[in-house]
CSV table of C-alpha atoms in Angstrom, one decimal:
chain,number,residue,atom,x,y,z
A,1,MET,CA,130.5,91.9,139.7
A,2,LEU,CA,130.8,94.8,137.4
A,3,VAL,CA,129.1,94.5,133.7
A,4,GLU,CA,131.4,96.2,130.9
A,5,PRO,CA,128.7,98.6,129.3
A,6,SER,CA,128.1,97.7,125.6
A,7,GLN,CA,130.5,99.5,122.9
A,8,LEU,CA,128.1,99.0,120.4
A,9,SER,CA,125.6,102.1,119.2
A,10,PRO,CA,122.0,101.9,119.9
A,11,ALA,CA,120.9,101.9,116.2
A,12,ARG,CA,123.7,99.0,115.8
A,13,ARG,CA,122.3,97.2,118.9
A,14,ALA,CA,119.1,97.2,117.4
A,15,VAL,CA,120.2,95.9,114.3
A,16,ARG,CA,121.9,93.0,115.7
A,17,THR,CA,118.7,92.0,117.7
A,18,VAL,CA,116.8,92.3,114.6
A,19,LEU,CA,118.8,90.2,112.9
A,20,ARG,CA,118.9,87.1,115.1
A,21,SER,CA,115.7,87.1,115.8
A,22,ARG,CA,113.3,84.7,115.7
A,23,GLU,CA,110.9,86.9,113.7
A,24,LEU,CA,113.2,87.8,110.8
A,25,ALA,CA,114.0,83.8,110.2
A,26,ILE,CA,110.3,82.8,110.1
A,27,ALA,CA,109.9,85.8,107.6
A,28,ILE,CA,112.5,85.0,105.5
A,29,VAL,CA,111.1,81.2,105.4
A,30,LEU,CA,107.5,82.7,104.5
A,31,VAL,CA,108.9,84.7,101.4
A,32,VAL,CA,111.0,81.9,100.1
A,33,ILE,CA,107.5,79.6,100.0
A,34,ILE,CA,105.7,82.2,98.4
A,35,ALA,CA,108.1,82.9,95.7
A,36,ALA,CA,108.9,79.4,95.2
A,37,ALA,CA,104.9,78.9,94.6
A,38,THR,CA,104.8,81.8,92.5
A,39,ILE,CA,107.3,80.6,90.2
A,40,LYS,CA,105.6,77.6,89.9
A,41,THR,CA,102.0,79.1,89.5
A,42,HIS,CA,101.6,83.0,88.9
A,43,THR,CA,98.3,82.9,90.1
A,44,PHE,CA,99.2,82.1,93.4
A,45,LEU,CA,100.4,85.7,93.9
A,46,PHE,CA,99.2,87.6,90.7
A,47,SER,CA,95.5,86.9,90.4
A,48,PRO,CA,92.6,89.2,90.8
A,49,ASN,CA,92.0,87.6,94.1
A,50,SER,CA,95.3,85.8,95.3
A,51,TRP,CA,96.7,88.7,97.1
A,52,ARG,CA,93.9,89.3,99.2
A,53,ASP,CA,93.4,85.7,99.8
A,54,LEU,CA,97.0,85.5,101.0
A,55,LEU,CA,96.2,88.4,103.4
A,56,VAL,CA,92.9,87.6,104.5
A,57,THR,CA,93.1,83.7,104.8
A,58,PRO,CA,95.1,83.9,108.0
A,59,SER,CA,93.3,86.6,109.8
A,60,ILE,CA,91.3,83.9,111.8
A,61,LEU,CA,94.5,81.7,113.1
A,62,ILE,CA,96.2,85.0,113.8
A,63,LEU,CA,93.6,86.3,116.5
A,64,LEU,CA,93.8,82.8,117.8
A,65,ALA,CA,97.8,82.1,118.0
A,66,VAL,CA,97.9,85.6,119.6
A,67,GLY,CA,95.3,85.0,122.4
A,68,GLN,CA,97.0,81.4,122.6
A,69,ALA,CA,100.9,83.0,122.6
A,70,VAL,CA,99.8,85.3,125.6
A,71,VAL,CA,98.9,82.0,127.9
A,72,ILE,CA,101.6,80.2,126.8
A,73,ILE,CA,104.0,82.7,127.7
A,74,SER,CA,102.3,82.4,131.2
A,75,ARG,CA,103.2,78.6,131.1
A,76,ASN,CA,99.9,77.3,130.5
A,77,VAL,CA,98.0,76.3,127.3
A,78,ASP,CA,94.3,76.8,125.9
A,79,LEU,CA,92.7,74.0,123.8
A,80,SER,CA,89.2,75.1,124.0
A,81,VAL,CA,89.8,78.2,122.0
A,82,GLY,CA,88.3,76.1,118.7
A,83,SER,CA,85.4,75.4,121.0
A,84,ILE,CA,85.0,79.2,121.8
A,85,LEU,CA,85.3,80.1,118.4
A,86,ALA,CA,82.4,77.8,117.0
A,87,LEU,CA,80.1,79.0,119.8
A,88,THR,CA,80.7,83.0,119.2
A,89,ALA,CA,80.2,82.2,115.7
A,90,TYR,CA,76.9,80.8,116.0
A,91,LEU,CA,76.1,83.5,118.8
A,92,ALA,CA,77.1,86.0,116.1
A,93,GLY,CA,74.4,84.3,113.7
A,94,ARG,CA,71.6,84.0,116.0
A,95,LEU,CA,71.7,87.9,117.3
A,96,PHE,CA,71.5,89.2,113.4
A,97,ILE,CA,68.6,86.8,112.9
A,98,ALA,CA,67.3,87.7,116.2
A,99,GLN,CA,67.7,91.4,115.5
A,100,PRO,CA,69.0,92.0,111.5
A,101,SER,CA,69.6,95.9,112.5
A,102,LEU,CA,72.2,95.2,115.1
A,103,PRO,CA,75.1,97.5,114.7
A,104,ILE,CA,78.4,94.9,114.1
A,105,VAL,CA,80.1,96.9,116.6
A,106,VAL,CA,77.5,95.6,119.1
A,107,VAL,CA,78.0,91.9,117.6
A,108,PHE,CA,81.8,92.1,117.9
A,109,LEU,CA,81.3,93.5,121.8
A,110,ILE,CA,79.2,90.8,122.5
A,111,ALA,CA,81.2,87.9,121.0
A,112,MET,CA,84.2,89.3,122.2
A,113,ALA,CA,82.4,89.5,126.0
A,114,ALA,CA,81.4,85.9,125.6
A,115,GLY,CA,84.5,84.4,124.7
A,116,ALA,CA,86.4,86.4,127.6
A,117,GLY,CA,83.6,84.9,129.7
A,118,LEU,CA,84.4,81.4,128.8
A,119,GLY,CA,88.5,81.9,129.3
A,120,LEU,CA,87.6,83.2,132.7
A,121,ILE,CA,86.2,79.9,133.4
A,122,ASN,CA,89.0,78.5,132.2
A,123,GLY,CA,91.5,80.7,133.9
A,124,VAL,CA,89.7,80.7,137.4
A,125,LEU,CA,89.7,76.6,137.1
A,126,VAL,CA,93.3,76.7,136.4
A,127,ALA,CA,94.6,79.5,138.9
A,128,PHE,CA,92.5,78.5,141.6
A,129,GLY,CA,91.7,74.7,141.0
A,130,LYS,CA,95.6,74.5,140.8
A,131,VAL,CA,94.8,71.5,137.9
A,132,PRO,CA,97.0,71.6,134.7
A,133,ALA,CA,96.0,73.8,132.3
A,134,LEU,CA,96.1,70.7,129.5
A,135,VAL,CA,93.6,69.3,131.9
A,136,ILE,CA,91.0,71.6,132.1
A,137,THR,CA,91.2,73.0,129.0
A,138,LEU,CA,90.6,69.6,127.2
A,139,GLY,CA,87.9,69.2,129.6
A,140,THR,CA,86.2,73.1,128.4
A,141,LEU,CA,87.2,71.9,124.6
A,142,TYR,CA,84.4,69.3,124.7
A,143,ILE,CA,82.5,71.0,127.2
A,144,TYR,CA,82.1,74.1,125.2
A,145,ARG,CA,81.5,72.2,122.2
A,146,GLY,CA,78.8,70.6,123.5
A,147,ILE,CA,77.2,73.9,124.0
A,148,VAL,CA,77.5,74.5,120.7
A,149,LEU,CA,75.9,70.8,119.1
A,150,THR,CA,73.4,70.8,121.5
A,151,TRP,CA,72.4,74.5,120.8
A,152,ALA,CA,72.2,74.1,117.1
A,153,GLY,CA,71.7,70.9,116.6
A,154,SER,CA,71.4,70.2,112.8
A,155,ASN,CA,70.7,73.8,112.0
A,156,ARG,CA,73.0,76.4,110.6
A,157,VAL,CA,73.1,79.7,109.7
A,158,ASN,CA,73.5,80.7,106.2
A,159,ALA,CA,74.7,83.6,104.1
A,160,SER,CA,71.1,84.5,103.6
A,161,ASP,CA,70.4,85.0,107.4
A,162,LEU,CA,73.3,87.7,108.2
A,163,PRO,CA,72.9,91.0,106.9
A,164,ALA,CA,75.0,92.2,103.4
A,165,ALA,CA,76.7,94.8,105.5
A,166,PHE,CA,78.2,92.1,107.8
A,167,LEU,CA,79.3,89.7,105.0
A,168,LEU,CA,80.7,92.6,102.7
A,169,LEU,CA,83.5,92.3,106.0
A,170,GLY,CA,84.3,89.2,104.5
A,171,THR,CA,85.6,90.7,101.1
A,172,LYS,CA,86.1,94.4,102.0
A,173,THR,CA,89.7,96.1,101.6
A,174,ILE,CA,90.3,99.4,102.4
A,175,GLY,CA,93.3,100.1,99.3
A,176,THR,CA,94.9,96.7,98.7
A,177,ILE,CA,94.4,95.5,102.6
A,178,PRO,CA,91.1,93.2,103.5
A,179,VAL,CA,89.3,94.7,106.7
A,180,LEU,CA,89.5,91.3,108.0
A,181,THR,CA,92.9,91.3,108.2
A,182,MET,CA,93.1,95.3,109.4
A,183,ILE,CA,90.6,93.9,112.4
A,184,SER,CA,93.2,91.4,113.2
A,185,VAL,CA,96.4,93.1,113.1
A,186,LEU,CA,94.6,95.9,115.4
A,187,PHE,CA,94.3,93.2,118.4
A,188,LEU,CA,97.7,91.7,117.5
A,189,VAL,CA,99.2,95.4,118.3
A,190,VAL,CA,97.3,96.1,121.2
A,191,VAL,CA,98.2,92.9,122.8
A,192,GLY,CA,101.9,93.1,121.5
A,193,TYR,CA,102.2,96.7,123.1
A,194,TYR,CA,100.9,95.6,126.4
A,195,LEU,CA,103.2,92.7,126.6
A,196,TYR,CA,105.9,94.8,126.0
A,197,THR,CA,105.7,98.0,127.8
A,198,ALA,CA,102.9,97.5,130.5
A,199,ARG,CA,103.6,96.0,134.2
A,200,GLY,CA,101.2,93.0,133.9
A,201,GLY,CA,102.9,92.1,130.5
A,202,ARG,CA,106.2,91.8,132.0
A,203,GLU,CA,105.1,89.9,134.9
A,204,LEU,CA,103.2,87.1,132.6
A,205,TYR,CA,107.0,87.0,131.3
A,206,ALA,CA,108.5,86.6,134.9
A,207,ILE,CA,105.5,84.0,135.8
A,208,GLY,CA,106.4,81.9,132.8
A,209,SER,CA,110.1,81.8,133.2
A,210,GLU,CA,109.9,80.7,136.9
A,211,PRO,CA,106.4,80.5,138.7
A,212,ASP,CA,107.6,79.3,142.1
A,213,ALA,CA,109.7,82.4,142.4
A,214,ALA,CA,107.3,84.8,141.1
A,215,VAL,CA,105.2,83.8,143.9
A,216,LEU,CA,108.2,84.4,146.5
A,217,PHE,CA,108.7,88.0,144.7
A,218,GLY,CA,104.9,88.6,145.3
A,219,LEU,CA,103.8,88.4,141.9
A,220,PRO,CA,100.2,88.6,141.3
A,221,VAL,CA,100.5,85.1,139.4
A,222,ARG,CA,96.8,83.8,139.8
A,223,ARG,CA,95.4,87.3,138.9
A,224,ARG,CA,97.5,87.0,135.6
A,225,VAL,CA,97.1,83.6,134.7
A,226,VAL,CA,93.4,84.4,134.7
A,227,GLY,CA,94.0,87.8,132.9
A,228,ALA,CA,95.8,85.6,130.7
A,229,PHE,CA,93.0,83.3,129.6
A,230,VAL,CA,90.8,85.9,129.9
A,231,VAL,CA,92.6,87.6,126.7
A,232,CYS,CA,92.6,84.6,124.8
A,233,GLY,CA,89.3,83.5,124.9
A,234,ALA,CA,88.5,87.3,124.0
A,235,LEU,CA,90.3,87.2,121.0
A,236,ALA,CA,88.7,83.6,120.6
A,237,GLY,CA,85.2,85.9,120.4
A,238,VAL,CA,86.6,88.2,118.1
A,239,ALA,CA,87.8,85.1,115.6
A,240,GLY,CA,84.4,83.7,115.9
A,241,VAL,CA,82.6,86.7,114.3
A,242,VAL,CA,85.6,87.3,111.7
A,243,TYR,CA,84.8,83.4,110.8
A,244,ALA,CA,80.9,84.4,110.5
A,245,ALA,CA,82.2,87.3,108.2
A,246,ARG,CA,84.3,85.3,106.2
A,247,TYR,CA,82.6,82.0,105.6
A,248,GLY,CA,78.6,83.0,106.3
A,249,THR,CA,77.8,79.8,107.1
A,250,ILE,CA,78.2,78.4,110.6
A,251,SER,CA,77.7,75.3,111.6
A,252,SER,CA,78.4,73.5,115.0
A,253,GLY,CA,81.4,72.3,113.3
A,254,ALA,CA,83.0,75.4,112.9
A,255,GLY,CA,86.4,75.8,114.2
A,256,VAL,CA,87.1,71.8,114.7
A,257,GLY,CA,90.7,71.2,114.9
A,258,ILE,CA,91.7,74.6,114.7
A,259,GLU,CA,93.0,74.8,118.3
A,260,LEU,CA,96.4,72.6,117.5
A,261,GLN,CA,96.7,74.8,114.7
A,262,SER,CA,96.9,78.0,117.2
A,263,VAL,CA,99.5,76.4,119.4
A,264,ALA,CA,101.6,75.4,116.5
A,265,ALA,CA,101.7,78.7,115.3
A,266,ALA,CA,102.6,80.1,118.5
A,267,VAL,CA,105.4,77.4,118.9
A,268,ILE,CA,106.8,77.7,115.1
A,269,GLY,CA,106.6,81.5,116.2
A,270,GLY,CA,109.1,81.2,118.8
A,271,VAL,CA,106.8,81.4,121.9
A,272,ALA,CA,108.5,78.7,124.0
A,273,ILE,CA,106.4,75.8,124.9
A,274,PHE,CA,107.9,76.1,128.5
A,275,GLY,CA,106.8,79.6,129.0
A,276,GLY,CA,108.4,83.1,130.0
A,277,SER,CA,109.8,83.9,126.2
A,278,GLY,CA,108.6,84.8,122.6
A,279,THR,CA,106.3,87.5,121.4
A,280,VAL,CA,102.9,87.6,119.8
A,281,TRP,CA,104.9,88.9,116.5
A,282,GLY,CA,106.4,85.7,115.9
A,283,ALA,CA,103.2,83.7,116.9
A,284,ALA,CA,101.4,86.2,113.9
A,285,LEU,CA,103.7,85.1,111.7
A,286,GLY,CA,104.0,81.3,112.5
A,287,ALA,CA,100.0,81.5,111.9
A,288,VAL,CA,100.6,83.1,108.2
A,289,LEU,CA,103.4,80.9,107.7
A,290,LEU,CA,100.8,77.9,108.6
A,291,VAL,CA,98.4,79.1,106.2
A,292,THR,CA,100.8,79.9,103.6
A,293,ILE,CA,102.2,76.0,103.7
A,294,ASN,CA,98.9,74.6,103.5
A,295,ARG,CA,98.2,77.0,100.3
A,296,ALA,CA,101.8,76.3,98.8
A,297,LEU,CA,102.5,72.7,99.0
A,298,PRO,CA,99.9,71.6,97.2
A,299,ILE,CA,101.4,73.8,94.2
A,300,LEU,CA,104.5,72.7,94.3
A,301,GLY,CA,103.3,69.3,93.7
A,302,ILE,CA,103.9,67.6,97.6
A,303,PRO,CA,101.6,65.0,98.8
A,304,ASP,CA,99.1,65.7,101.3
A,305,PHE,CA,101.2,63.0,104.0
A,306,TRP,CA,104.1,65.6,103.5
A,307,GLN,CA,102.3,68.5,104.0
A,308,GLN,CA,101.2,67.3,107.6
A,309,ALA,CA,104.8,66.0,107.5
A,310,VAL,CA,106.5,69.9,106.9
A,311,VAL,CA,104.3,71.2,109.9
A,312,GLY,CA,104.8,68.8,112.1
A,313,VAL,CA,109.0,69.3,111.5
A,314,LEU,CA,108.7,72.7,111.6
A,315,ILE,CA,107.1,72.1,115.6
A,316,ILE,CA,109.6,69.4,116.7
A,317,GLY,CA,112.1,72.2,115.1
A,318,ALA,CA,111.1,75.1,117.0
A,319,ILE,CA,110.6,73.5,120.3
A,320,VAL,CA,114.6,71.7,119.9
A,321,LEU,CA,115.8,75.2,119.1
A,322,ASP,CA,114.2,76.7,122.5
A,323,ARG,CA,115.5,74.3,124.2
A,324,VAL,CA,119.0,74.4,122.5
A,325,LEU,CA,119.2,78.1,123.2
A,326,ALA,CA,117.5,78.3,126.9
A,327,GLN,CA,120.5,75.9,127.8
A,328,ARG,CA,123.0,77.9,126.0
A,329,ASN,CA,122.3,80.9,127.9
A,330,ALA,CA,121.9,79.3,131.0
A,331,ARG,CA,125.9,77.6,130.7
A,332,LYS,CA,126.6,81.7,129.7
A,333,LEU,CA,125.1,82.7,132.9
A,334,VAL,CA,126.8,80.1,134.8
A,335,GLU,CA,130.3,81.3,132.9
A,336,ALA,CA,130.0,84.5,133.7
A,337,ARG,CA,129.1,84.1,137.4
A,338,ASP,CA,132.0,81.5,137.7
A,339,ALA,CA,134.0,84.7,136.0
């Protein structure tokens, strides 16, 4: 069957794609929420630290959401990222206590490698053990958290234990952009570019769309799934160091519950929970939206219960929308085939 080429110019096709994208819809909702909160309380956006807080607060969740998006695209999920964050954050603190002169870059690399190793364990168990990722990562969530609890106990790393240069990362800006935000955006761009341009990235989408067909086609399914978990773990390791720089105080309870927020951010950002579609750009916007909602709704006078309900509605709405769009696309393909 021959398909007639599009009559639209490349520029018009690009504009049409952007206007129909999930990312644009999320950005519009985000702007509306910020505008409403600012109208209600001008200090939400126009106080001395409000702009910096608006940008730096989502930086941790952005890293986790990007890693989670990579795993979900492969039709899996990683519930252990909060525990990996806690473990690597405490590791970073202990490294600085043991070696105060240790370069900050080296601490980032060590935490990233530790997170990648923990992600590798998840990936090997899922890909080679053929056990659902939900079960495996739920188990490693408790195992990794148990390691932190055993290691830290009732102790914690205080801001006074950390080098001043490291703590400065939590407040330092270049121009008006916080350094921690730049770090998150850097990893977002690298991962997004890989998924969009590299063969391995495109194969992840193919695996998530139809795993059985990917196996029959000869794609390295196990290797790609393991790689997705390694990337997710590495980004959780980076998020652990960012957490340490942002808050200064690190205890065994760091990151409790944030794994569910990372899944929510990815799903709200348009990453299909059934795999095979979505972008890390949308996941990052979903993370910013979630954090901004949590800051804005109390200002708008919305009770705590309804704040949680709004997030729940967003998640359910995103999943329903994904299913509706998938069914519509499938119907169009059937109609085109019959024609």
